[in-house]
Amino acid sequence: MKRWMTLLGAVVAIATAAAPAHAIGPVIDWDPAYMWQAGGTPTNLPLGGTMHFVGTVSVFGPPLDFLNATMPTIEYTFSGDNLVSLGTVTFGPAATQIYSTSYSGGVIRVFADPTPDAVFAPFPPNAQVPSTFEDLAPPILVGNFTRFVVTTNNFTAFQTGNIDGDISWTGGTLIDKFRGSGGEICPGLFTGGITWNTAPGIGIPGYLFRHDGKIDLQCPVPTWGLLKQLYQ
């Protein structure tokens, strides 16, 4: 019994040690971000085209919950570029088709700007996009996408789909906040819903998608096998 109690204590201790970098909810949440790709449509994102996006952070969660995204004197923004389309693949019959586009490469950067001026000006790129989302260096976070997939369709009533991607964090002034219990940098999951509805107040001319999304941290969880090795 004593051995099992010791093992149980180890489980609790390891879980607690990992807590500072393991977000229960999203570490970054936003609505909106807007995305564009020259020559692309919601159902066809041609091979070799480059996807870009810009957005404003709505709220931060642990371990970045010391940042306040609602302060009027500072603005948290992000941008993404260098996402290269591998071509759109179509699934299903003509009336209910799903369109899936994977991308290679891609970089995301998150900024803290004490002179709030970000604006989703129509028809990017232009004098305000992406510059007003990237106008204070260095970024607080930088990461490379290791996966990025856009999924749309031709049958949802409100023209909705989703985007999912994986992020390997590489830099930024706050990257150490993402360290797990073993000192490793926890990767991120970029996810959320998109719409290509062009109604006023939803779509903006020149952008393909409005994205309501988040980033979750994907910190490693101690395995039972590892615990058995440690306490045999």
PDB file of C-alpha atoms in Angstrom:
ATOM      1  CA  MET A   1       0.000   0.000   0.000  1.00  0.00           C
ATOM      2  CA  LYS A   2       2.793   2.388   0.887  1.00  0.00           C
ATOM      3  CA  ARG A   3       4.433   1.786  -2.527  1.00  0.00           C
ATOM      4  CA  TRP A   4       1.176   2.557  -4.330  1.00  0.00           C
ATOM      5  CA  MET A   5       0.634   5.690  -2.251  1.00  0.00           C
ATOM      6  CA  THR A   6       4.141   6.830  -3.195  1.00  0.00           C
ATOM      7  CA  LEU A   7       3.386   6.186  -6.859  1.00  0.00           C
ATOM      8  CA  LEU A   8       0.113   8.108  -6.591  1.00  0.00           C
ATOM      9  CA  GLY A   9       1.975  10.987  -5.019  1.00  0.00           C
ATOM     10  CA  ALA A  10       4.394  10.959  -7.925  1.00  0.00           C
ATOM     11  CA  VAL A  11       1.527  11.219 -10.393  1.00  0.00           C
ATOM     12  CA  VAL A  12       0.152  14.246  -8.559  1.00  0.00           C
ATOM     13  CA  ALA A  13       3.584  15.831  -8.298  1.00  0.00           C
ATOM     14  CA  ILE A  14       4.328  15.440 -11.998  1.00  0.00           C
ATOM     15  CA  ALA A  15       0.911  16.754 -12.986  1.00  0.00           C
ATOM     16  CA  THR A  16       1.373  19.757 -10.719  1.00  0.00           C
ATOM     17  CA  ALA A  17       4.846  20.453 -12.089  1.00  0.00           C
ATOM     18  CA  ALA A  18       3.467  20.588 -15.617  1.00  0.00           C
ATOM     19  CA  ALA A  19       0.669  22.980 -14.689  1.00  0.00           C
ATOM     20  CA  PRO A  20       2.395  26.352 -15.346  1.00  0.00           C
ATOM     21  CA  ALA A  21       2.614  25.699 -19.109  1.00  0.00           C
ATOM     22  CA  HIS A  22      -0.504  23.535 -19.523  1.00  0.00           C
ATOM     23  CA  ALA A  23      -3.498  25.680 -20.407  1.00  0.00           C
ATOM     24  CA  ILE A  24      -6.887  24.289 -19.420  1.00  0.00           C
ATOM     25  CA  GLY A  25      -8.574  26.612 -21.913  1.00  0.00           C
ATOM     26  CA  PRO A  26      -7.183  28.485 -24.914  1.00  0.00           C
ATOM     27  CA  VAL A  27      -3.915  30.277 -24.336  1.00  0.00           C
ATOM     28  CA  ILE A  28      -4.904  32.782 -27.061  1.00  0.00           C
ATOM     29  CA  ASP A  29      -8.450  33.437 -28.283  1.00  0.00           C
ATOM     30  CA  TRP A  30      -9.668  35.763 -31.017  1.00  0.00           C
ATOM     31  CA  ASP A  31     -12.625  36.955 -33.032  1.00  0.00           C
ATOM     32  CA  PRO A  32     -11.949  38.097 -35.596  1.00  0.00           C
ATOM     33  CA  ALA A  33      -9.056  37.210 -37.825  1.00  0.00           C
ATOM     34  CA  TYR A  34      -9.296  37.678 -41.573  1.00  0.00           C
ATOM     35  CA  MET A  35      -7.505  35.677 -44.262  1.00  0.00           C
ATOM     36  CA  TRP A  36      -6.724  36.225 -47.917  1.00  0.00           C
ATOM     37  CA  GLN A  37      -5.054  34.409 -50.815  1.00  0.00           C
ATOM     38  CA  ALA A  38      -4.588  36.012 -54.211  1.00  0.00           C
ATOM     39  CA  GLY A  39      -6.481  34.067 -56.878  1.00  0.00           C
ATOM     40  CA  GLY A  40      -8.260  31.885 -54.325  1.00  0.00           C
ATOM     41  CA  THR A  41     -11.949  31.245 -53.715  1.00  0.00           C
ATOM     42  CA  PRO A  42     -13.635  29.555 -50.740  1.00  0.00           C
ATOM     43  CA  THR A  43     -13.904  26.327 -52.779  1.00  0.00           C
ATOM     44  CA  ASN A  44     -10.604  26.472 -54.656  1.00  0.00           C
ATOM     45  CA  LEU A  45      -7.286  27.572 -53.151  1.00  0.00           C
ATOM     46  CA  PRO A  46      -4.926  26.905 -56.063  1.00  0.00           C
ATOM     47  CA  LEU A  47      -1.654  25.046 -55.830  1.00  0.00           C
ATOM     48  CA  GLY A  48       1.246  27.373 -55.039  1.00  0.00           C
ATOM     49  CA  GLY A  49      -0.908  30.247 -53.774  1.00  0.00           C
ATOM     50  CA  THR A  50       0.062  31.898 -50.496  1.00  0.00           C
ATOM     51  CA  MET A  51      -2.359  32.339 -47.606  1.00  0.00           C
ATOM     52  CA  HIS A  52      -2.006  35.325 -45.263  1.00  0.00           C
ATOM     53  CA  PHE A  53      -3.949  36.342 -42.173  1.00  0.00           C
ATOM     54  CA  VAL A  54      -4.167  39.079 -39.545  1.00  0.00           C
ATOM     55  CA  GLY A  55      -6.144  39.242 -36.311  1.00  0.00           C
ATOM     56  CA  THR A  56      -6.653  40.850 -32.920  1.00  0.00           C
ATOM     57  CA  VAL A  57      -6.473  38.910 -29.659  1.00  0.00           C
ATOM     58  CA  SER A  58      -9.665  38.901 -27.560  1.00  0.00           C
ATOM     59  CA  VAL A  59      -8.401  37.149 -24.426  1.00  0.00           C
ATOM     60  CA  PHE A  60      -5.377  35.301 -23.045  1.00  0.00           C
ATOM     61  CA  GLY A  61      -5.474  32.177 -20.901  1.00  0.00           C
ATOM     62  CA  PRO A  62      -2.835  30.450 -18.752  1.00  0.00           C
ATOM     63  CA  PRO A  63       0.132  30.705 -18.896  1.00  0.00           C
ATOM     64  CA  LEU A  64      -0.361  34.120 -20.571  1.00  0.00           C
ATOM     65  CA  ASP A  65      -3.307  35.209 -18.418  1.00  0.00           C
ATOM     66  CA  PHE A  66      -1.211  38.011 -16.912  1.00  0.00           C
ATOM     67  CA  LEU A  67      -1.734  39.814 -20.252  1.00  0.00           C
ATOM     68  CA  ASN A  68      -4.925  41.879 -20.554  1.00  0.00           C
ATOM     69  CA  ALA A  69      -6.205  42.036 -24.126  1.00  0.00           C
ATOM     70  CA  THR A  70      -8.962  44.506 -23.197  1.00  0.00           C
ATOM     71  CA  MET A  71      -6.677  47.348 -22.070  1.00  0.00           C
ATOM     72  CA  PRO A  72      -7.336  50.416 -24.256  1.00  0.00           C
ATOM     73  CA  THR A  73      -3.690  51.476 -24.164  1.00  0.00           C
ATOM     74  CA  ILE A  74      -2.195  48.276 -25.605  1.00  0.00           C
ATOM     75  CA  GLU A  75      -3.270  46.118 -28.506  1.00  0.00           C
ATOM     76  CA  TYR A  76      -2.377  42.456 -29.048  1.00  0.00           C
ATOM     77  CA  THR A  77      -2.342  41.427 -32.673  1.00  0.00           C
ATOM     78  CA  PHE A  78      -1.066  38.566 -34.795  1.00  0.00           C
ATOM     79  CA  SER A  79      -0.231  37.831 -38.389  1.00  0.00           C
ATOM     80  CA  GLY A  80       0.531  34.812 -40.527  1.00  0.00           C
ATOM     81  CA  ASP A  81       2.178  34.387 -43.903  1.00  0.00           C
ATOM     82  CA  ASN A  82       4.237  32.067 -46.129  1.00  0.00           C
ATOM     83  CA  LEU A  83       1.525  29.379 -46.083  1.00  0.00           C
ATOM     84  CA  VAL A  84       1.797  27.747 -49.521  1.00  0.00           C
ATOM     85  CA  SER A  85      -1.202  25.827 -50.881  1.00  0.00           C
ATOM     86  CA  LEU A  86      -0.739  22.196 -51.882  1.00  0.00           C
ATOM     87  CA  GLY A  87      -3.947  22.390 -53.914  1.00  0.00           C
ATOM     88  CA  THR A  88      -7.605  21.816 -53.080  1.00  0.00           C
ATOM     89  CA  VAL A  89      -9.020  18.279 -52.963  1.00  0.00           C
ATOM     90  CA  THR A  90     -12.788  17.796 -53.467  1.00  0.00           C
ATOM     91  CA  PHE A  91     -14.823  15.088 -51.754  1.00  0.00           C
ATOM     92  CA  GLY A  92     -18.451  14.006 -52.184  1.00  0.00           C
ATOM     93  CA  PRO A  93     -21.251  14.374 -54.733  1.00  0.00           C
ATOM     94  CA  ALA A  94     -21.944  17.678 -56.481  1.00  0.00           C
ATOM     95  CA  ALA A  95     -24.695  18.773 -54.072  1.00  0.00           C
ATOM     96  CA  THR A  96     -22.715  18.155 -50.876  1.00  0.00           C
ATOM     97  CA  GLN A  97     -19.061  18.690 -51.638  1.00  0.00           C
ATOM     98  CA  ILE A  98     -16.279  19.213 -49.111  1.00  0.00           C
ATOM     99  CA  TYR A  99     -13.100  21.036 -50.124  1.00  0.00           C
ATOM    100  CA  SER A 100      -9.867  20.385 -48.207  1.00  0.00           C
ATOM    101  CA  THR A 101      -6.666  22.354 -48.757  1.00  0.00           C
ATOM    102  CA  SER A 102      -3.406  21.597 -46.966  1.00  0.00           C
ATOM    103  CA  TYR A 103      -0.555  24.082 -46.776  1.00  0.00           C
ATOM    104  CA  SER A 104       3.192  23.799 -46.340  1.00  0.00           C
ATOM    105  CA  GLY A 105       5.386  26.219 -44.424  1.00  0.00           C
ATOM    106  CA  GLY A 106       3.894  29.205 -42.696  1.00  0.00           C
ATOM    107  CA  VAL A 107       4.826  31.510 -39.817  1.00  0.00           C
ATOM    108  CA  ILE A 108       2.681  33.080 -37.097  1.00  0.00           C
ATOM    109  CA  ARG A 109       3.754  36.094 -35.033  1.00  0.00           C
ATOM    110  CA  VAL A 110       2.028  37.684 -32.032  1.00  0.00           C
ATOM    111  CA  PHE A 111       2.651  41.340 -31.145  1.00  0.00           C
ATOM    112  CA  ALA A 112       2.016  43.735 -28.234  1.00  0.00           C
ATOM    113  CA  ASP A 113       1.482  47.288 -29.518  1.00  0.00           C
ATOM    114  CA  PRO A 114       1.242  50.292 -27.142  1.00  0.00           C
ATOM    115  CA  THR A 115      -0.123  52.428 -30.006  1.00  0.00           C
ATOM    116  CA  PRO A 116      -3.355  50.629 -30.991  1.00  0.00           C
ATOM    117  CA  ASP A 117      -4.055  51.162 -34.680  1.00  0.00           C
ATOM    118  CA  ALA A 118      -4.873  47.774 -36.233  1.00  0.00           C
ATOM    119  CA  VAL A 119      -7.539  47.978 -38.927  1.00  0.00           C
ATOM    120  CA  PHE A 120      -8.920  45.348 -41.311  1.00  0.00           C
ATOM    121  CA  ALA A 121      -8.670  47.581 -44.359  1.00  0.00           C
ATOM    122  CA  PRO A 122     -10.324  46.110 -47.492  1.00  0.00           C
ATOM    123  CA  PHE A 123      -8.380  44.478 -50.306  1.00  0.00           C
ATOM    124  CA  PRO A 124      -5.108  43.496 -48.644  1.00  0.00           C
ATOM    125  CA  PRO A 125      -2.221  43.783 -48.865  1.00  0.00           C
ATOM    126  CA  ASN A 126      -2.316  47.557 -48.591  1.00  0.00           C
ATOM    127  CA  ALA A 127      -0.915  50.446 -46.554  1.00  0.00           C
ATOM    128  CA  GLN A 128      -2.638  49.211 -43.375  1.00  0.00           C
ATOM    129  CA  VAL A 129      -2.668  45.421 -43.738  1.00  0.00           C
ATOM    130  CA  PRO A 130      -0.589  43.705 -42.565  1.00  0.00           C
ATOM    131  CA  SER A 131       1.525  46.648 -41.316  1.00  0.00           C
ATOM    132  CA  THR A 132      -0.823  47.828 -38.520  1.00  0.00           C
ATOM    133  CA  PHE A 133      -0.827  44.275 -37.107  1.00  0.00           C
ATOM    134  CA  GLU A 134       2.984  44.014 -37.112  1.00  0.00           C
ATOM    135  CA  ASP A 135       4.179  47.486 -36.187  1.00  0.00           C
ATOM    136  CA  LEU A 136       6.101  46.824 -32.980  1.00  0.00           C
ATOM    137  CA  ALA A 137       9.061  44.470 -32.894  1.00  0.00           C
ATOM    138  CA  PRO A 138      10.113  42.148 -31.424  1.00  0.00           C
ATOM    139  CA  PRO A 139       7.046  39.887 -31.381  1.00  0.00           C
ATOM    140  CA  ILE A 140       6.080  38.256 -28.109  1.00  0.00           C
ATOM    141  CA  LEU A 141       5.675  34.884 -29.861  1.00  0.00           C
ATOM    142  CA  VAL A 142       6.874  33.383 -33.131  1.00  0.00           C
ATOM    143  CA  GLY A 143       6.075  29.924 -34.452  1.00  0.00           C
ATOM    144  CA  ASN A 144       6.249  27.794 -37.570  1.00  0.00           C
ATOM    145  CA  PHE A 145       3.252  25.855 -38.826  1.00  0.00           C
ATOM    146  CA  THR A 146       3.910  22.141 -39.204  1.00  0.00           C
ATOM    147  CA  ARG A 147       0.339  21.517 -40.401  1.00  0.00           C
ATOM    148  CA  PHE A 148      -2.362  23.870 -41.727  1.00  0.00           C
ATOM    149  CA  VAL A 149      -5.618  22.642 -43.297  1.00  0.00           C
ATOM    150  CA  VAL A 150      -8.576  24.678 -44.594  1.00  0.00           C
ATOM    151  CA  THR A 151     -11.904  22.837 -44.919  1.00  0.00           C
ATOM    152  CA  THR A 152     -14.900  24.387 -46.693  1.00  0.00           C
ATOM    153  CA  ASN A 153     -18.034  23.109 -48.430  1.00  0.00           C
ATOM    154  CA  ASN A 154     -20.909  24.060 -50.736  1.00  0.00           C
ATOM    155  CA  PHE A 155     -23.870  23.134 -48.544  1.00  0.00           C
ATOM    156  CA  THR A 156     -23.799  24.807 -45.101  1.00  0.00           C
ATOM    157  CA  ALA A 157     -26.580  27.365 -44.740  1.00  0.00           C
ATOM    158  CA  PHE A 158     -24.322  30.058 -43.264  1.00  0.00           C
ATOM    159  CA  GLN A 159     -21.241  29.200 -45.353  1.00  0.00           C
ATOM    160  CA  THR A 160     -19.113  27.833 -42.532  1.00  0.00           C
ATOM    161  CA  GLY A 161     -16.075  25.568 -42.320  1.00  0.00           C
ATOM    162  CA  ASN A 162     -12.938  25.267 -40.218  1.00  0.00           C
ATOM    163  CA  ILE A 163      -9.171  25.631 -40.116  1.00  0.00           C
ATOM    164  CA  ASP A 164      -6.799  23.512 -38.035  1.00  0.00           C
ATOM    165  CA  GLY A 165      -3.037  23.683 -37.723  1.00  0.00           C
ATOM    166  CA  ASP A 166      -0.097  22.763 -35.529  1.00  0.00           C
ATOM    167  CA  ILE A 167       2.513  25.287 -34.372  1.00  0.00           C
ATOM    168  CA  SER A 168       6.108  24.700 -33.340  1.00  0.00           C
ATOM    169  CA  TRP A 169       7.095  27.763 -31.310  1.00  0.00           C
ATOM    170  CA  THR A 170      10.550  29.085 -32.205  1.00  0.00           C
ATOM    171  CA  GLY A 171      10.919  32.483 -30.554  1.00  0.00           C
ATOM    172  CA  GLY A 172       9.465  35.650 -29.113  1.00  0.00           C
ATOM    173  CA  THR A 173       9.990  37.473 -25.837  1.00  0.00           C
ATOM    174  CA  LEU A 174       7.487  35.222 -23.995  1.00  0.00           C
ATOM    175  CA  ILE A 175       8.378  31.826 -25.454  1.00  0.00           C
ATOM    176  CA  ASP A 176       9.707  30.587 -22.099  1.00  0.00           C
ATOM    177  CA  LYS A 177       6.159  30.793 -20.714  1.00  0.00           C
ATOM    178  CA  PHE A 178       5.374  27.791 -22.928  1.00  0.00           C
ATOM    179  CA  ARG A 179       7.931  25.464 -21.344  1.00  0.00           C
ATOM    180  CA  GLY A 180       6.665  22.171 -19.983  1.00  0.00           C
ATOM    181  CA  SER A 181       7.824  20.303 -16.886  1.00  0.00           C
ATOM    182  CA  GLY A 182      10.834  18.885 -18.744  1.00  0.00           C
ATOM    183  CA  GLY A 183      11.918  22.245 -20.117  1.00  0.00           C
ATOM    184  CA  GLU A 184      10.575  21.556 -23.601  1.00  0.00           C
ATOM    185  CA  ILE A 185       8.523  24.152 -25.485  1.00  0.00           C
ATOM    186  CA  CYS A 186       4.911  22.987 -25.719  1.00  0.00           C
ATOM    187  CA  PRO A 187       3.532  23.100 -29.288  1.00  0.00           C
ATOM    188  CA  GLY A 188       0.318  24.911 -30.157  1.00  0.00           C
ATOM    189  CA  LEU A 189      -2.940  23.840 -31.786  1.00  0.00           C
ATOM    190  CA  PHE A 190      -4.377  26.565 -34.069  1.00  0.00           C
ATOM    191  CA  THR A 191      -8.080  25.898 -34.571  1.00  0.00           C
ATOM    192  CA  GLY A 192     -11.490  27.460 -35.104  1.00  0.00           C
ATOM    193  CA  GLY A 193     -14.402  28.072 -37.405  1.00  0.00           C
ATOM    194  CA  ILE A 194     -14.424  30.127 -40.596  1.00  0.00           C
ATOM    195  CA  THR A 195     -17.086  31.756 -42.703  1.00  0.00           C
ATOM    196  CA  TRP A 196     -16.983  33.111 -46.235  1.00  0.00           C
ATOM    197  CA  ASN A 197     -20.309  34.883 -45.841  1.00  0.00           C
ATOM    198  CA  THR A 198     -19.972  38.323 -47.427  1.00  0.00           C
ATOM    199  CA  ALA A 199     -22.880  39.980 -45.584  1.00  0.00           C
ATOM    200  CA  PRO A 200     -22.102  43.433 -44.103  1.00  0.00           C
ATOM    201  CA  GLY A 201     -20.676  43.125 -40.620  1.00  0.00           C
ATOM    202  CA  ILE A 202     -19.306  39.657 -41.376  1.00  0.00           C
ATOM    203  CA  GLY A 203     -17.234  39.724 -44.544  1.00  0.00           C
ATOM    204  CA  ILE A 204     -14.835  42.433 -45.708  1.00  0.00           C
ATOM    205  CA  PRO A 205     -14.071  42.955 -49.422  1.00  0.00           C
ATOM    206  CA  GLY A 206     -10.775  41.391 -50.436  1.00  0.00           C
ATOM    207  CA  TYR A 207     -10.691  38.742 -47.696  1.00  0.00           C
ATOM    208  CA  LEU A 208     -11.667  35.105 -48.243  1.00  0.00           C
ATOM    209  CA  PHE A 209     -12.446  34.066 -44.674  1.00  0.00           C
ATOM    210  CA  ARG A 210     -13.382  35.428 -41.282  1.00  0.00           C
ATOM    211  CA  HIS A 211     -11.909  33.208 -38.567  1.00  0.00           C
ATOM    212  CA  ASP A 212     -13.157  32.822 -34.986  1.00  0.00           C
ATOM    213  CA  GLY A 213     -10.386  30.804 -33.390  1.00  0.00           C
ATOM    214  CA  LYS A 214      -7.943  30.011 -30.658  1.00  0.00           C
ATOM    215  CA  ILE A 215      -4.594  28.446 -29.845  1.00  0.00           C
ATOM    216  CA  ASP A 216      -4.376  25.624 -27.319  1.00  0.00           C
ATOM    217  CA  LEU A 217      -1.106  24.428 -25.799  1.00  0.00           C
ATOM    218  CA  GLN A 218      -0.319  20.750 -26.351  1.00  0.00           C
ATOM    219  CA  CYS A 219       1.991  20.001 -23.448  1.00  0.00           C
ATOM    220  CA  PRO A 220       3.199  16.392 -23.072  1.00  0.00           C
ATOM    221  CA  VAL A 221       1.358  14.405 -20.415  1.00  0.00           C
ATOM    222  CA  PRO A 222       3.390  11.924 -18.289  1.00  0.00           C
ATOM    223  CA  THR A 223       2.657   8.343 -19.358  1.00  0.00           C
ATOM    224  CA  TRP A 224       1.945   5.355 -17.116  1.00  0.00           C
ATOM    225  CA  GLY A 225       4.888   3.568 -18.684  1.00  0.00           C
ATOM    226  CA  LEU A 226       7.258   6.354 -17.717  1.00  0.00           C
ATOM    227  CA  LEU A 227       5.978   6.358 -14.140  1.00  0.00           C
ATOM    228  CA  LYS A 228       6.472   2.602 -13.862  1.00  0.00           C
ATOM    229  CA  GLN A 229      10.061   2.965 -15.062  1.00  0.00           C
ATOM    230  CA  LEU A 230      10.729   5.647 -12.482  1.00  0.00           C
ATOM    231  CA  TYR A 231       9.283   3.696  -9.566  1.00  0.00           C
ATOM    232  CA  GLN A 232      10.174   0.080 -10.280  1.00  0.00           C
TER     233      GLN A 232
END
